[in-house]
Short mmCIF file of N, CA, C and O in Angstrom, two decimals:
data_model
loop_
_atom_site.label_atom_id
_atom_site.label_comp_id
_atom_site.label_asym_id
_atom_site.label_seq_id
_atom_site.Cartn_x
_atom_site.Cartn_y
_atom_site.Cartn_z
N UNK A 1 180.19 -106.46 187.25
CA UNK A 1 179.16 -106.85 188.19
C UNK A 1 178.24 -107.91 187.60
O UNK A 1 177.19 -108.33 188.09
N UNK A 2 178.88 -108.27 186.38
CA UNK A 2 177.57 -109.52 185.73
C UNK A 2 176.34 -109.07 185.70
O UNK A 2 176.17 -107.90 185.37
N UNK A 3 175.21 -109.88 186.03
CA UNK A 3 174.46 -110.16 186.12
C UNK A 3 173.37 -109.58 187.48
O UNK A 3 172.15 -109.77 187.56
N UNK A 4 174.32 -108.79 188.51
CA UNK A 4 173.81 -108.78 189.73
C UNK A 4 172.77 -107.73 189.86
O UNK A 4 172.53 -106.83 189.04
N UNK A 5 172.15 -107.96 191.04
CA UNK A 5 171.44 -106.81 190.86
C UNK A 5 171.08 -106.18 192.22
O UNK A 5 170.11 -105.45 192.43
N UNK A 6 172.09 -106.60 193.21
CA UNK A 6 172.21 -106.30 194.93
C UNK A 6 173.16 -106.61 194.64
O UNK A 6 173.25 -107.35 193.66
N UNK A 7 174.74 -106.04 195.62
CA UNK A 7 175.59 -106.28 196.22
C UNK A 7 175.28 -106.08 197.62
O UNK A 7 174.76 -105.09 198.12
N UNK A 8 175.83 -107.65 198.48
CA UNK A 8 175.29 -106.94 200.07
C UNK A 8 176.77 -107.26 200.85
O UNK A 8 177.33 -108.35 200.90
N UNK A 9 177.11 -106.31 201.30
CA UNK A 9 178.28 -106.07 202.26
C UNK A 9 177.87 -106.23 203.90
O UNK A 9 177.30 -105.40 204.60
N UNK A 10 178.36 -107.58 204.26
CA UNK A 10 177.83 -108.08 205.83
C UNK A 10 178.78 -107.67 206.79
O UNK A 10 179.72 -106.91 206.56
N UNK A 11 178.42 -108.33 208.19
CA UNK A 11 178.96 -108.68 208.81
C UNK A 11 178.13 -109.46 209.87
O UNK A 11 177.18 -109.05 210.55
N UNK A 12 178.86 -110.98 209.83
CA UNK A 12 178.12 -111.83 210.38
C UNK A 12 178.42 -111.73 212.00
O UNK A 12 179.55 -111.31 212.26
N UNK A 13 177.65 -112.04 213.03
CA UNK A 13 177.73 -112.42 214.43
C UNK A 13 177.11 -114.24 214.92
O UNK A 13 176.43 -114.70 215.84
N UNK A 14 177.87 -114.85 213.60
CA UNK A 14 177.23 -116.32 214.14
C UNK A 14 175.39 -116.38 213.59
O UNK A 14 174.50 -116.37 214.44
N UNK A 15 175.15 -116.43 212.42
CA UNK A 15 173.99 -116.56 211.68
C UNK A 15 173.45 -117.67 212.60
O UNK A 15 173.86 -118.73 213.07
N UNK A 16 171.83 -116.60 212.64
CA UNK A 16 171.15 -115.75 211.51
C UNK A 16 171.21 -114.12 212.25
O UNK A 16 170.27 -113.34 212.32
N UNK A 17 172.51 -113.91 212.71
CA UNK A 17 172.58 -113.01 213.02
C UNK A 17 173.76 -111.91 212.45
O UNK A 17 174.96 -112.18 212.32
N UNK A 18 173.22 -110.80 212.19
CA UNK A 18 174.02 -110.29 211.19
C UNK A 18 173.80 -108.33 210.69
O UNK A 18 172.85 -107.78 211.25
N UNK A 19 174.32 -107.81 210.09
CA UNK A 19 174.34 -106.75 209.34
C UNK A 19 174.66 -106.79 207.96
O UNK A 19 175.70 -107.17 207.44
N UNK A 20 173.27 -106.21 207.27
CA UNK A 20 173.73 -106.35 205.96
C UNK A 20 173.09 -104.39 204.95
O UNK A 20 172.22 -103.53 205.11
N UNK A 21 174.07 -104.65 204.17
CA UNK A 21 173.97 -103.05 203.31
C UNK A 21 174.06 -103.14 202.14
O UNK A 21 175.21 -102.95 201.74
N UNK A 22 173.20 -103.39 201.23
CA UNK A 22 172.69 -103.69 199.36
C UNK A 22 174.22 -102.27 199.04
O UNK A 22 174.11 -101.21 199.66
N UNK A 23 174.79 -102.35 198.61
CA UNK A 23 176.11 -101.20 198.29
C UNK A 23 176.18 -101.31 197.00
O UNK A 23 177.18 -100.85 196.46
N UNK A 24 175.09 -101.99 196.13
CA UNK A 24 175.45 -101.92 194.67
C UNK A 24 175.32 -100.90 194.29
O UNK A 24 176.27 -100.53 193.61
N UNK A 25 174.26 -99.91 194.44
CA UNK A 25 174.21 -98.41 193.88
C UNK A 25 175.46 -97.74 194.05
O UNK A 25 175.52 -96.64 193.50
N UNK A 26 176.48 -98.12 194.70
CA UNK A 26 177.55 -97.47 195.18
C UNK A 26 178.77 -97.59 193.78
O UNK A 26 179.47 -96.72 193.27
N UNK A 27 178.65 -98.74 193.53
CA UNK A 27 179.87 -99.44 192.60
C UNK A 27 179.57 -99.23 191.35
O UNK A 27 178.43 -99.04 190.91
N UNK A 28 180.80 -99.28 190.61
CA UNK A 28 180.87 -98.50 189.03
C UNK A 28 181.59 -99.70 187.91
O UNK A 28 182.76 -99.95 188.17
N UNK A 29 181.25 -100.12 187.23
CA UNK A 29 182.03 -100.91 186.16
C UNK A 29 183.20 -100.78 185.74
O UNK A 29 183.19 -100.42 184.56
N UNK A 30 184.43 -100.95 186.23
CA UNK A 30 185.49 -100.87 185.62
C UNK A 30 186.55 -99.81 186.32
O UNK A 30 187.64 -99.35 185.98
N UNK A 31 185.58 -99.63 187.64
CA UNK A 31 186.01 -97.88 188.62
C UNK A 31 186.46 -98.03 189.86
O UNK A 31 185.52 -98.28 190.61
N UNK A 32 186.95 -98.01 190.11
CA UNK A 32 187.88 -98.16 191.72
C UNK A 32 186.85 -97.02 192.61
O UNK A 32 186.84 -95.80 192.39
N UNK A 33 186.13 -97.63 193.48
CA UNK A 33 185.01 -96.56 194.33
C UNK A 33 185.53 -96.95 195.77
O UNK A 33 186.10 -98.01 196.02
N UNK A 34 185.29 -96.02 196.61
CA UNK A 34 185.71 -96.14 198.03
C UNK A 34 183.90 -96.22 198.51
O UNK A 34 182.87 -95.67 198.13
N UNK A 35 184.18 -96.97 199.26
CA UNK A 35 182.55 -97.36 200.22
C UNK A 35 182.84 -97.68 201.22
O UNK A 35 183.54 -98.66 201.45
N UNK A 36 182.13 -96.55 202.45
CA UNK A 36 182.33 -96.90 203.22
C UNK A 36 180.80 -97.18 204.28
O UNK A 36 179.64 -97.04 203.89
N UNK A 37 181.22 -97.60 205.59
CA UNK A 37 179.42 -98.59 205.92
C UNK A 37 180.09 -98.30 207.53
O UNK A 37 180.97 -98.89 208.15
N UNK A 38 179.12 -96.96 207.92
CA UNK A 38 179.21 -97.37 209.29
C UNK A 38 178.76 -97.83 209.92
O UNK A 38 177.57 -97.83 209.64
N UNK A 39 179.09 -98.62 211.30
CA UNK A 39 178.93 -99.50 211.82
C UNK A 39 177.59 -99.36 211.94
O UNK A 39 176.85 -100.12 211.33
N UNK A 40 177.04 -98.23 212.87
CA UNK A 40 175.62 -98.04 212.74
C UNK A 40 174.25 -98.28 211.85
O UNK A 40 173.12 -98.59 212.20
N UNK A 41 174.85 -97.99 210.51
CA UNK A 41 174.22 -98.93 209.53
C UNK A 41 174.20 -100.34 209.12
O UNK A 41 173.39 -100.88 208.36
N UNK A 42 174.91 -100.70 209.54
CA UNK A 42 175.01 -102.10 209.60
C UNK A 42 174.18 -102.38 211.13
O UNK A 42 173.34 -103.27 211.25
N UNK A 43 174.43 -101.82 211.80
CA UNK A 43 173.44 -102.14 213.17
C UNK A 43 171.81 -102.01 212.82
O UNK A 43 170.81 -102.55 213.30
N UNK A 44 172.03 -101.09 211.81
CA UNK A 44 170.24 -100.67 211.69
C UNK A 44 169.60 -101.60 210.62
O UNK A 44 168.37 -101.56 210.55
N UNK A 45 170.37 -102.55 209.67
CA UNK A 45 170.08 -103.45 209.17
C UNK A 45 170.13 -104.47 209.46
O UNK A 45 171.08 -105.06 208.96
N UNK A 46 169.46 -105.10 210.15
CA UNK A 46 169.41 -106.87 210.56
C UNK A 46 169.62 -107.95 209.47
O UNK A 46 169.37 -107.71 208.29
N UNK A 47 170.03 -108.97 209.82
CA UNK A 47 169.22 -110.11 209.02
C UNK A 47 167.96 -110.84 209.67
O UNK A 47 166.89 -110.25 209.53
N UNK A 48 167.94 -111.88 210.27
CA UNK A 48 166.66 -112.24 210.92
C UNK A 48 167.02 -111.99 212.55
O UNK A 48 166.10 -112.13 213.35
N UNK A 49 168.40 -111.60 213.06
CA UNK A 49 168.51 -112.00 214.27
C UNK A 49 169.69 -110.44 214.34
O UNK A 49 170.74 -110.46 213.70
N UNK A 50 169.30 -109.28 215.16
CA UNK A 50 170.38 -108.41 215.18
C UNK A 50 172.11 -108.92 215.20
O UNK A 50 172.64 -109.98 215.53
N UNK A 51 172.65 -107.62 214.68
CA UNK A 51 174.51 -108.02 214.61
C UNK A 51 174.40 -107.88 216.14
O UNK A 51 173.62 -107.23 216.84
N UNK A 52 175.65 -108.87 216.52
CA UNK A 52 176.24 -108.92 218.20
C UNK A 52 177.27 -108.69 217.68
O UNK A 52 177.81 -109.36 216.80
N UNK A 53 177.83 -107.26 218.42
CA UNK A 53 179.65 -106.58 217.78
C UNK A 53 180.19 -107.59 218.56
O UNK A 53 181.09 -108.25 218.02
N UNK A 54 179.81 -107.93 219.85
CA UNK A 54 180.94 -108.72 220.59
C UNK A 54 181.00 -109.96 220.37
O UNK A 54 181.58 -110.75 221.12
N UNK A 55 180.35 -110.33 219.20
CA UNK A 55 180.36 -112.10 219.22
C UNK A 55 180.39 -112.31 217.17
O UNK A 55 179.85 -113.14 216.43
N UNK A 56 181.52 -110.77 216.82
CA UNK A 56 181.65 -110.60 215.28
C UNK A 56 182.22 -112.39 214.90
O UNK A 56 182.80 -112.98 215.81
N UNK A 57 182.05 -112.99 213.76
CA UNK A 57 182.27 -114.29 213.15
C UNK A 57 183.14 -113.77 212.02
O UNK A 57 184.36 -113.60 212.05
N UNK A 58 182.35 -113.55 211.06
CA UNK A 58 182.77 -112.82 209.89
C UNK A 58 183.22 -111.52 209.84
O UNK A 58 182.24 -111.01 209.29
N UNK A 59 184.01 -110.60 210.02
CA UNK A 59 184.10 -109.15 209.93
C UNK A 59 183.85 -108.27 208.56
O UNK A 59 183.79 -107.04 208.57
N UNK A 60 183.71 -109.05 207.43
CA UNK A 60 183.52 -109.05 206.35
C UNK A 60 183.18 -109.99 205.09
O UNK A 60 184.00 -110.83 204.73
N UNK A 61 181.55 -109.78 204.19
CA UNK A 61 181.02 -110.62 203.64
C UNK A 61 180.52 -109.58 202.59
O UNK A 61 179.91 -108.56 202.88
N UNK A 62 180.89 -110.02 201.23
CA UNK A 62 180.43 -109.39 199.80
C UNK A 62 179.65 -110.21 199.26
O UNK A 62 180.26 -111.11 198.67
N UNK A 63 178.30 -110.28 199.22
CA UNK A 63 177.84 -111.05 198.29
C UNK A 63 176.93 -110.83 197.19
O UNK A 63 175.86 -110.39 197.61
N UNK A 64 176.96 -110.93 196.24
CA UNK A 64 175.67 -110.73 195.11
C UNK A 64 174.31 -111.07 195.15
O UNK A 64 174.08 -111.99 195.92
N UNK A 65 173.25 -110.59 194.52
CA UNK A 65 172.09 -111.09 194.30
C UNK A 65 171.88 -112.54 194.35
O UNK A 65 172.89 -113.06 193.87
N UNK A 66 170.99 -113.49 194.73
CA UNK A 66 171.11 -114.77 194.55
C UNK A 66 170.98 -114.93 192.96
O UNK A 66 170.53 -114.01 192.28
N UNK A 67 171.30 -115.86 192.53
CA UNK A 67 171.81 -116.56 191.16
C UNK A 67 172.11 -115.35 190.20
O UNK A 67 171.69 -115.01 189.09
N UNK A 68 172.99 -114.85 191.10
CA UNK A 68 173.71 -113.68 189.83
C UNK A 68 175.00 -114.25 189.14
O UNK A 68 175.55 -114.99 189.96
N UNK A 69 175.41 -114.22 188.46
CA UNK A 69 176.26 -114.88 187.31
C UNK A 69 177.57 -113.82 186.86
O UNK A 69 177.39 -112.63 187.13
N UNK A 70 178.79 -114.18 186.21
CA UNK A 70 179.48 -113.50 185.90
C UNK A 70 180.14 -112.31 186.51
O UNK A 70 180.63 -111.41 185.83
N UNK A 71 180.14 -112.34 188.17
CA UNK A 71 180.02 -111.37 188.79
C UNK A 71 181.66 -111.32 189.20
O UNK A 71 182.01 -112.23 189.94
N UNK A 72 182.56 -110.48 188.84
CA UNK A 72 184.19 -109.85 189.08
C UNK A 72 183.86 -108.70 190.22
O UNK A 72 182.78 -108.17 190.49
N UNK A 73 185.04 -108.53 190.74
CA UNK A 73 184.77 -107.68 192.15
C UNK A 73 186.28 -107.91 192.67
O UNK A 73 186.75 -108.99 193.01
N UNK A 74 186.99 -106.58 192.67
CA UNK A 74 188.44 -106.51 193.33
C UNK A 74 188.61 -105.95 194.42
O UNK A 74 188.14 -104.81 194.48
N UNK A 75 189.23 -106.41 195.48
CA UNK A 75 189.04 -105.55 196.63
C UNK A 75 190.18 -104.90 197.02
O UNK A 75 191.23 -105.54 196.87
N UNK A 76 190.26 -103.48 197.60
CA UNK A 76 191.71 -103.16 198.08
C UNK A 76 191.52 -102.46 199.60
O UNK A 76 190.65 -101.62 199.85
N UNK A 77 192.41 -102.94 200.49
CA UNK A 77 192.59 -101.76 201.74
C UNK A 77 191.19 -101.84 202.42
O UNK A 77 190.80 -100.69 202.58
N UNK A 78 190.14 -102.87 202.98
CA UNK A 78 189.46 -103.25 203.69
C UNK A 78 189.64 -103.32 205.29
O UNK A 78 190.29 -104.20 205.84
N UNK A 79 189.01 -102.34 205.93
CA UNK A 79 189.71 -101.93 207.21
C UNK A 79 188.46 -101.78 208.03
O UNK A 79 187.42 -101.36 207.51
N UNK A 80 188.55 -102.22 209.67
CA UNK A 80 187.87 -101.07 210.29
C UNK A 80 188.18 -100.44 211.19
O UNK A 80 188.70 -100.91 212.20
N UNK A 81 187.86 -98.94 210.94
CA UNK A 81 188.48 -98.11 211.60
C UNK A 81 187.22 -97.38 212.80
O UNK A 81 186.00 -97.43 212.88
N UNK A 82 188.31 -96.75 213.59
CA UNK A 82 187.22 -96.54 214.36
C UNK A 82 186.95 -94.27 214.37
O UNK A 82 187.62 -93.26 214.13
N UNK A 83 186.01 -94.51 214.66
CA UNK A 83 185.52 -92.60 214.36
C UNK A 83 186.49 -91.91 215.60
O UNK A 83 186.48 -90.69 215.78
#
């Protein structure tokens, strides 16, 4: 994880509209972790402009702290499923 000190797991609807979830407390150095983000939480986190499910852009966005450095991150089996 380098340097980071947020991981935020999105999903964009055409910015500045969006869902976002800091999931770094979640992740382990060197550890294969399952995380999962329901939709609802991502609904209850905005960016400046609520997520629109029906107008999804991005369905998925990992990003680090701003000017975090050295940051590795493997992904496997990224899905969404429904309840």
């Amino acid at each position: 994880l380098g340097d980071a000190t947020a991981m935020y797991a999105k999903v964009d609807s055409v910015w500045p509209a969006l869902g976002q979830v800091d999931i770094f407390d979640q992740l382990q150095v060197g550890e294969w972790v399952t995380v999962t983000l329901p939709i609802a939480t991502l609904l209850a986190n905005p960016g400046d402009a609520p997520l629109n499910l029906s107008q999804v852009w991005t369905p998925f966005v990992l990003e680090p702290s701003w000017a975090a450095s050295n940051v590795e991150v493997r992904l496997n089996d990224i899905r969404w499923i429904r309840d």
